[in-house]
Short mmCIF file of C-alpha atoms and ligand atoms in Angstrom, two decimals:
data_model
loop_
_atom_site.label_atom_id
_atom_site.label_comp_id
_atom_site.label_asym_id
_atom_site.label_seq_id
_atom_site.Cartn_x
_atom_site.Cartn_y
_atom_site.Cartn_z
CA MET E 1 4.36 25.14 -21.84
CA ARG E 2 2.85 22.19 -20.50
CA ARG E 3 3.67 18.71 -21.17
CA THR E 4 1.23 16.31 -22.78
CA ALA E 5 2.00 13.63 -20.39
CA ARG E 6 1.12 15.03 -17.04
CA ALA E 7 0.17 13.15 -13.57
CA ILE E 8 -3.05 14.85 -11.37
CA ILE E 9 -3.51 14.49 -7.94
CA HIS E 10 -6.26 13.62 -6.57
CA TYR E 11 -6.16 14.86 -2.59
CA ASP E 12 -9.39 14.09 -1.75
CA ALA E 13 -9.22 10.22 -2.56
CA LEU E 14 -5.54 10.94 -1.14
CA VAL E 15 -7.75 11.68 2.03
CA HIS E 16 -10.38 9.16 1.44
CA ASN E 17 -7.99 6.55 1.74
CA PHE E 18 -6.50 7.49 5.16
CA ASN E 19 -9.75 7.66 6.32
CA ARG E 20 -10.58 3.93 5.44
CA VAL E 21 -7.42 2.90 7.54
CA ARG E 22 -8.70 4.69 10.70
CA GLN E 23 -11.70 2.40 10.37
CA LEU E 24 -9.27 -0.48 9.54
CA ALA E 25 -7.42 -0.14 12.44
CA PRO E 26 -9.48 2.19 15.09
CA ASP E 27 -7.27 1.45 17.93
CA SER E 28 -4.23 2.58 16.22
CA ARG E 29 -2.13 6.16 15.47
CA ILE E 30 -1.13 6.31 11.94
CA ILE E 31 2.05 6.79 10.59
CA ALA E 32 1.46 7.88 6.86
CA VAL E 33 4.33 6.65 4.85
CA ILE E 34 5.43 8.78 2.28
CA LYS E 35 8.77 8.26 1.74
CA ALA E 36 10.11 8.12 -2.64
CA ASP E 37 7.90 11.56 -2.63
CA ALA E 38 5.04 10.21 -1.71
CA TYR E 39 5.54 7.37 -4.19
CA GLY E 40 5.65 9.29 -6.58
CA HIS E 41 2.43 11.85 -5.46
CA GLY E 42 4.77 14.46 -3.98
CA MET E 43 6.05 14.30 -0.42
CA ILE E 44 5.31 18.10 0.93
CA GLN E 45 1.59 18.44 -1.15
CA ALA E 46 0.86 14.70 0.46
CA ALA E 47 2.18 16.23 4.24
CA LYS E 48 0.01 19.08 4.05
CA THR E 49 -3.24 17.30 3.06
CA LEU E 50 -3.20 14.30 5.43
CA GLN E 51 -3.35 17.13 8.51
CA GLN E 52 -5.28 14.53 10.54
CA ALA E 53 -2.26 11.83 10.26
CA ASP E 54 -0.74 11.28 13.89
CA GLY E 55 3.01 11.05 11.98
CA PHE E 56 4.85 10.61 8.61
CA ALA E 57 7.63 8.82 8.01
CA VAL E 58 10.40 8.58 5.22
CA ALA E 59 13.68 6.76 4.43
CA CYS E 60 16.04 9.45 5.45
CA ILE E 61 16.81 12.43 7.26
CA LYS E 62 17.49 14.60 4.14
CA GLU E 63 13.40 13.88 3.73
CA ALA E 64 12.33 15.07 7.16
CA ILE E 65 14.00 17.86 7.56
CA ALA E 66 12.41 18.90 4.19
CA LEU E 67 9.48 18.07 6.10
CA ARG E 68 10.04 20.20 8.97
CA GLU E 69 11.10 23.29 7.23
CA ALA E 70 7.81 23.02 5.03
CA GLY E 71 6.28 23.55 8.63
CA ILE E 72 5.09 20.10 9.18
CA GLN E 73 5.21 19.70 13.10
CA GLN E 74 4.15 15.87 13.39
CA PRO E 75 6.54 13.05 14.55
CA VAL E 76 8.58 12.21 11.72
CA THR E 77 9.88 8.31 11.49
CA VAL E 78 13.27 8.24 9.71
CA PHE E 79 13.27 4.22 8.70
CA GLN E 80 16.60 4.13 7.93
CA GLY E 81 17.91 6.22 10.71
CA PHE E 82 21.11 8.47 11.09
CA GLN E 83 24.14 7.29 10.34
CA THR E 84 26.38 9.42 11.09
CA ALA E 85 27.14 11.77 13.98
CA GLU E 86 26.19 14.60 11.91
CA GLN E 87 22.77 13.00 11.19
CA LEU E 88 22.24 11.86 14.89
CA GLN E 89 22.71 16.02 15.34
CA GLN E 90 19.95 16.87 12.85
CA ALA E 91 17.44 14.15 14.14
CA ILE E 92 17.70 15.71 17.79
CA LYS E 93 17.94 19.29 16.33
CA PHE E 94 14.59 18.81 14.01
CA GLN E 95 13.38 16.29 16.68
CA LEU E 96 12.85 13.64 14.08
CA ARG E 97 12.10 9.81 15.29
CA PRO E 98 15.00 7.81 13.80
CA VAL E 99 15.07 3.98 13.52
CA ILE E 100 17.83 2.07 15.35
CA HIS E 101 18.38 -1.13 13.62
CA GLN E 102 22.09 -1.70 14.48
CA ALA E 103 25.27 -1.58 16.94
CA HIS E 104 26.59 1.34 15.17
CA GLN E 105 23.97 3.97 16.11
CA ILE E 106 24.10 3.04 19.75
CA GLU E 107 27.62 3.52 19.68
CA LEU E 108 26.51 7.20 18.58
CA LEU E 109 24.47 7.41 21.08
CA GLU E 110 26.16 6.25 23.83
CA GLN E 111 29.02 9.14 22.47
CA ASN E 112 26.57 12.15 22.71
CA SER E 113 25.70 13.56 25.60
CA GLU E 114 23.14 16.85 24.56
CA GLY E 115 19.81 17.24 23.21
CA HIS E 116 16.82 14.63 23.45
CA LEU E 117 14.83 11.90 20.95
CA SER E 118 12.84 9.52 20.19
CA VAL E 119 13.30 6.50 18.34
CA TRP E 120 11.83 2.84 17.26
CA PHE E 121 14.22 0.27 18.14
CA LYS E 122 13.48 -1.95 15.12
CA VAL E 123 13.99 -5.47 15.14
CA ASP E 124 14.71 -8.08 11.96
CA THR E 125 12.12 -10.84 12.79
CA GLY E 126 12.05 -12.23 9.77
CA MET E 127 12.79 -9.58 7.01
CA GLY E 128 16.68 -9.93 6.92
CA ARG E 129 16.93 -6.33 5.68
CA LEU E 130 17.01 -3.43 8.31
CA GLY E 131 16.73 -4.96 11.76
CA ILE E 132 18.34 -5.92 15.27
CA ARG E 133 19.26 -9.61 14.91
CA PRO E 134 17.55 -11.59 18.05
CA ASP E 135 21.18 -12.63 19.18
CA ASP E 136 21.43 -8.99 19.51
CA VAL E 137 18.71 -7.89 20.82
CA ASN E 138 19.24 -7.62 24.57
CA ASP E 139 22.25 -6.61 24.93
CA LEU E 140 21.39 -3.56 22.47
CA TRP E 141 18.14 -3.27 23.93
CA GLN E 142 19.83 -2.56 27.40
CA ARG E 143 22.39 -0.30 26.31
CA LEU E 144 19.99 1.97 24.52
CA GLN E 145 17.97 1.96 27.73
CA GLN E 146 21.35 3.16 29.54
CA CYS E 147 21.67 6.25 26.36
CA SER E 148 21.19 9.69 28.67
CA CYS E 149 19.70 11.70 25.08
CA ILE E 150 16.90 9.01 24.72
CA ASP E 151 13.60 9.89 25.15
CA ASP E 152 10.69 7.29 24.25
CA VAL E 153 11.73 4.12 22.88
CA GLY E 154 8.86 1.94 20.82
CA LEU E 155 9.55 -1.12 19.42
CA MET E 156 8.96 -2.08 15.72
CA SER E 157 8.94 -4.64 12.69
CA HIS E 158 8.26 -5.19 9.35
CA PHE E 159 6.48 -8.09 7.91
CA ALA E 160 8.38 -9.55 4.73
CA ASN E 161 4.78 -10.94 3.32
CA ALA E 162 1.95 -9.01 4.59
CA ASP E 163 0.69 -9.26 1.18
CA ASP E 164 0.30 -13.06 1.44
CA PRO E 165 -1.29 -13.83 4.58
CA GLU E 166 -0.95 -17.67 4.64
CA HIS E 167 2.52 -17.52 3.63
CA ASP E 168 4.55 -19.52 7.05
CA VAL E 169 6.73 -16.67 7.35
CA ASN E 170 4.19 -14.45 8.52
CA ARG E 171 3.21 -16.57 11.67
CA ARG E 172 7.12 -16.48 12.61
CA GLN E 173 7.55 -13.00 12.76
CA ILE E 174 3.77 -12.79 14.42
CA ASP E 175 5.27 -15.37 17.14
CA TYR E 176 8.32 -13.59 17.83
CA PHE E 177 7.25 -9.52 17.81
CA ARG E 178 4.77 -10.43 20.50
CA GLN E 179 7.31 -12.32 23.26
CA LEU E 180 9.21 -9.06 22.91
CA SER E 181 6.19 -6.88 23.23
CA ARG E 182 5.23 -8.50 26.26
CA ARG E 183 9.10 -8.47 27.44
CA PHE E 184 9.81 -4.45 26.73
CA ASN E 185 6.33 -3.71 27.21
CA VAL E 186 6.80 -0.49 25.16
CA GLU E 187 4.41 1.18 22.03
CA THR E 188 4.30 -1.09 18.86
CA SER E 189 4.86 -0.70 15.61
CA MET E 190 4.68 -3.95 13.03
CA SER E 191 2.07 -3.36 10.39
CA ASN E 192 2.20 -1.87 6.82
CA SER E 193 -0.74 -1.12 4.38
CA ALA E 194 -0.95 -5.10 3.74
CA ALA E 195 -0.56 -6.31 7.46
CA ILE E 196 -2.69 -3.96 8.66
CA ILE E 197 -5.62 -5.68 6.22
CA SER E 198 -4.72 -9.27 7.07
CA PHE E 199 -3.13 -9.21 10.58
CA PRO E 200 -5.98 -6.66 12.31
CA ASP E 201 -4.70 -7.71 15.65
CA MET E 202 -1.14 -6.69 14.85
CA GLN E 203 -1.97 -3.28 14.42
CA GLY E 204 -0.68 -2.10 17.66
CA ASP E 205 0.12 1.38 18.99
CA TRP E 206 1.33 3.03 15.38
CA VAL E 207 -0.16 1.50 12.06
CA ARG E 208 2.71 2.35 8.99
CA PRO E 209 0.10 2.95 5.96
CA GLY E 210 2.32 3.78 2.68
CA ILE E 211 0.70 2.25 -0.84
CA MET E 212 -2.79 1.87 0.48
CA LEU E 213 -3.47 5.51 1.08
CA TYR E 214 -2.18 5.69 -2.80
CA GLY E 215 -5.13 3.75 -3.41
CA SER E 216 -3.02 1.09 -4.85
CA SER E 217 -4.06 -2.78 -3.47
CA PRO E 218 -1.61 -3.77 -1.03
CA LEU E 219 -2.87 -7.95 -1.29
CA LEU E 220 -2.64 -10.29 -3.79
CA GLY E 221 -5.65 -11.21 -5.52
CA LYS E 222 -7.89 -7.78 -4.24
CA THR E 223 -8.11 -5.53 -5.84
CA ALA E 224 -8.22 -1.42 -4.24
CA GLU E 225 -11.66 -1.45 -5.39
CA GLU E 226 -12.38 -4.50 -3.18
CA LEU E 227 -10.76 -2.80 -0.45
CA GLY E 228 -12.63 0.43 -0.57
CA LEU E 229 -9.47 2.30 -1.79
CA LYS E 230 -9.52 4.56 -4.54
CA PRO E 231 -6.69 5.97 -7.45
CA VAL E 232 -4.96 8.79 -6.18
CA MET E 233 -2.60 9.60 -9.10
CA GLN E 234 -4.71 9.99 -12.81
CA LEU E 235 -1.69 9.76 -15.51
CA GLU E 236 -2.95 11.03 -18.67
CA SER E 237 -1.53 12.07 -21.83
CA GLU E 238 -3.10 12.79 -25.74
CA ILE E 239 -3.36 11.72 -29.10
CA ILE E 240 -0.93 13.16 -31.19
CA ALA E 241 -1.58 11.10 -34.49
CA ILE E 242 -3.85 8.96 -35.79
CA ASN E 243 -2.51 5.80 -38.60
CA TYR E 244 -4.44 3.53 -40.72
CA LEU E 245 -2.19 0.65 -41.26
CA LYS E 246 -2.48 -2.17 -43.63
CA LYS E 247 -3.41 -6.32 -42.84
CA GLY E 248 0.19 -7.55 -42.48
CA ASP E 249 1.83 -4.10 -41.14
CA THR E 250 3.90 -4.37 -37.80
CA ILE E 251 3.69 -1.52 -35.35
CA GLY E 252 7.03 -0.23 -33.66
CA TYR E 253 10.61 -1.70 -31.99
CA GLY E 254 11.36 -4.85 -33.31
CA SER E 255 7.88 -5.29 -35.51
CA GLN E 256 6.58 -7.74 -33.14
CA TRP E 257 2.52 -6.45 -33.39
CA VAL E 258 1.74 -7.22 -36.70
CA CYS E 259 -1.55 -5.87 -37.43
CA PRO E 260 -4.39 -8.79 -38.02
CA GLU E 261 -6.60 -6.57 -40.62
CA ASP E 262 -6.48 -2.99 -42.14
CA MET E 263 -6.88 -0.79 -38.86
CA PRO E 264 -6.51 2.42 -37.39
CA VAL E 265 -3.71 3.27 -34.63
CA GLY E 266 -3.57 5.89 -32.16
CA VAL E 267 -0.03 7.20 -31.20
CA VAL E 268 -0.02 8.45 -27.78
CA ALA E 269 2.54 10.99 -26.25
CA ILE E 270 3.82 9.09 -23.14
CA GLY E 271 6.56 6.35 -23.07
CA TYR E 272 9.24 5.07 -20.57
CA GLY E 273 10.73 8.45 -20.17
CA ASP E 274 7.68 9.65 -19.04
CA GLY E 275 7.59 6.73 -16.16
CA TYR E 276 5.01 4.42 -18.13
CA PRO E 277 6.78 1.04 -17.74
CA ARG E 278 8.74 -0.25 -21.03
CA HIS E 279 7.79 -3.86 -20.42
CA ALA E 280 3.82 -3.39 -20.56
CA ALA E 281 2.61 -5.91 -22.62
CA SER E 282 0.70 -5.78 -26.05
CA GLY E 283 -3.20 -5.76 -24.29
CA THR E 284 -2.35 -3.48 -21.19
CA PRO E 285 -5.23 -1.73 -21.07
CA VAL E 286 -5.83 2.01 -21.78
CA TYR E 287 -8.87 4.32 -21.20
CA LEU E 288 -10.18 7.22 -23.77
CA ASN E 289 -13.62 8.30 -24.84
CA GLN E 290 -15.54 6.19 -22.20
CA GLN E 291 -13.88 3.18 -23.14
CA ARG E 292 -11.08 0.56 -22.71
CA THR E 293 -8.88 -0.49 -25.37
CA GLN E 294 -5.24 -1.65 -25.22
CA ILE E 295 -1.60 -1.13 -26.48
CA ILE E 296 -0.05 -2.86 -29.52
CA GLY E 297 3.30 -2.96 -30.33
CA ARG E 298 6.75 -1.72 -27.73
CA VAL E 299 6.15 0.88 -25.75
CA SER E 300 8.64 3.87 -26.41
CA MET E 301 10.17 6.35 -24.83
CA ASP E 302 7.90 9.38 -25.57
CA MET E 303 5.28 7.31 -26.96
CA ILE E 304 3.11 4.06 -27.22
CA THR E 305 0.45 2.68 -29.60
CA ILE E 306 -3.15 1.94 -29.19
CA ASP E 307 -5.65 -0.42 -30.85
CA LEU E 308 -8.57 1.94 -32.19
CA ARG E 309 -10.42 -0.87 -33.58
CA PRO E 310 -12.60 -0.35 -30.88
CA LEU E 311 -13.56 2.99 -30.87
CA ASP E 312 -15.28 5.36 -33.38
CA GLN E 313 -14.76 9.07 -33.67
CA VAL E 314 -11.30 9.52 -31.96
CA THR E 315 -9.58 12.86 -33.05
CA VAL E 316 -6.33 13.84 -32.46
CA GLY E 317 -5.71 15.54 -28.97
CA ASP E 318 -8.45 13.11 -26.92
CA PRO E 319 -6.63 12.51 -23.43
CA VAL E 320 -6.17 9.41 -23.01
CA GLU E 321 -5.56 7.70 -19.43
CA LEU E 322 -2.89 5.22 -18.61
CA TRP E 323 -3.76 4.70 -15.04
CA GLY E 324 -6.64 6.33 -12.39
CA GLU E 325 -10.01 6.05 -12.19
CA HIS E 326 -10.75 3.57 -15.08
CA VAL E 327 -7.58 1.64 -15.39
CA SER E 328 -6.42 0.75 -12.05
CA VAL E 329 -2.18 0.74 -11.65
CA ASP E 330 -2.40 -2.28 -10.03
CA GLU E 331 -3.42 -3.74 -13.56
CA VAL E 332 -0.67 -2.18 -15.59
CA ALA E 333 1.89 -3.42 -13.43
CA THR E 334 0.71 -7.07 -13.52
CA SER E 335 0.82 -6.34 -17.69
CA ALA E 336 4.03 -5.07 -17.04
CA GLY E 337 5.57 -7.60 -14.60
CA THR E 338 6.13 -5.42 -11.73
CA ILE E 339 4.05 -3.86 -8.48
CA GLY E 340 2.12 -0.86 -8.64
CA TYR E 341 4.95 0.74 -6.14
CA GLU E 342 7.54 0.99 -9.11
CA LEU E 343 4.74 2.80 -11.09
CA LEU E 344 4.00 5.25 -9.30
CA CYS E 345 7.45 6.40 -8.16
CA GLN E 346 8.81 6.04 -11.44
CA VAL E 347 6.57 9.44 -12.57
CA SER E 348 8.03 11.73 -9.60
CA ALA E 349 11.22 10.59 -10.53
CA CYS E 350 10.48 11.64 -14.58
CA ARG E 351 8.80 14.93 -12.78
CA LEU E 352 5.40 14.90 -14.23
CA VAL E 353 3.78 15.85 -11.04
C1 PLP Y 401 7.37 1.63 2.96
C2 PLP Y 401 7.21 0.91 4.12
C3 PLP Y 401 5.90 1.21 4.88
C4 PLP Y 401 4.66 1.21 4.29
O1 PLP Y 401 4.41 -0.04 3.77
P1 PLP Y 401 3.46 -0.07 2.38
O2 PLP Y 401 3.35 -1.71 1.86
O3 PLP Y 401 3.15 0.45 1.26
O4 PLP Y 401 2.04 0.07 3.19
C5 PLP Y 401 6.14 0.07 6.46
N1 PLP Y 401 6.82 0.31 7.23
C6 PLP Y 401 8.28 -0.02 6.63
C7 PLP Y 401 9.50 -0.28 7.59
C8 PLP Y 401 8.88 0.61 5.20
O5 PLP Y 401 9.80 0.60 4.97
#
């Protein structure tokens, strides 16, 4: 039996957003980032839909192997690279492109005498997460060049604040990355979704869009619609009950929402067990019967309650959009004190896709 809560994936919108990246970065090759099950949209299906991508990127070797086993032939970047000799062997066998971000990986490459692979040399220009620290760059770059199993090496880094173009750290990251690109003179990759838009002159040889492909805005203060992006995921459920509460009645756990008048309240079959955020506050928009209304009271595990005062003629079984075409995932994220990324990823963890 079909579950009432469901995530519908609009693959045409995924292609639309990919083409939007092409417009924004016409001179770069595009690595479509499909880690975390394509941000909750289904990794294999997303990869098959984005046939035109020049490459894909995932977080770990296991995801990359799943892509190869599904017949995906493009270059596959592995952001976390390999941690063990066994994983290095897998990277070679499946012709993956791992990220080299620490000395330990270079030791494994030095000990390896068979096979070939291309890699990314990732420098920490200011993100402070994965990446070779500036003090070690020269030494490790030299050692990497001497590894007999290495084909191409690209230079990569990652912005910490591309969503906020005015942030000071951006300038430092850009200056340092430019300096390294001039010194090493290899192909480069620096830009995630936000940077593709904020810093067009940093697009380099390969751009790495993730969130924008799924139609969520990568920039603070700009909506996805303003950026020409279309929502890919439509999260829906249905009204399962309509209650008529009296003035002064309270709704849900904690009894925090108090009815200001006699009013109709809809119960919708979706909750945090389905990936809808528990922290979505009263006032978070939902859409049904061609109108927006809002959630009232706390989100439960399998249910939410919504204000039906603005609507006439609601019946049990009416579909409700939690996010998608009429309510952006970014609005819901803001109401829940988080980001669209988290909400989208949460849905595949709940197996709605
Ligand atoms: C996730 C990730 C991306 C994609 O970022 P978006 O903000 O989703 O565009 C790019 N590069 C790296 C290294 C990442 O981890």
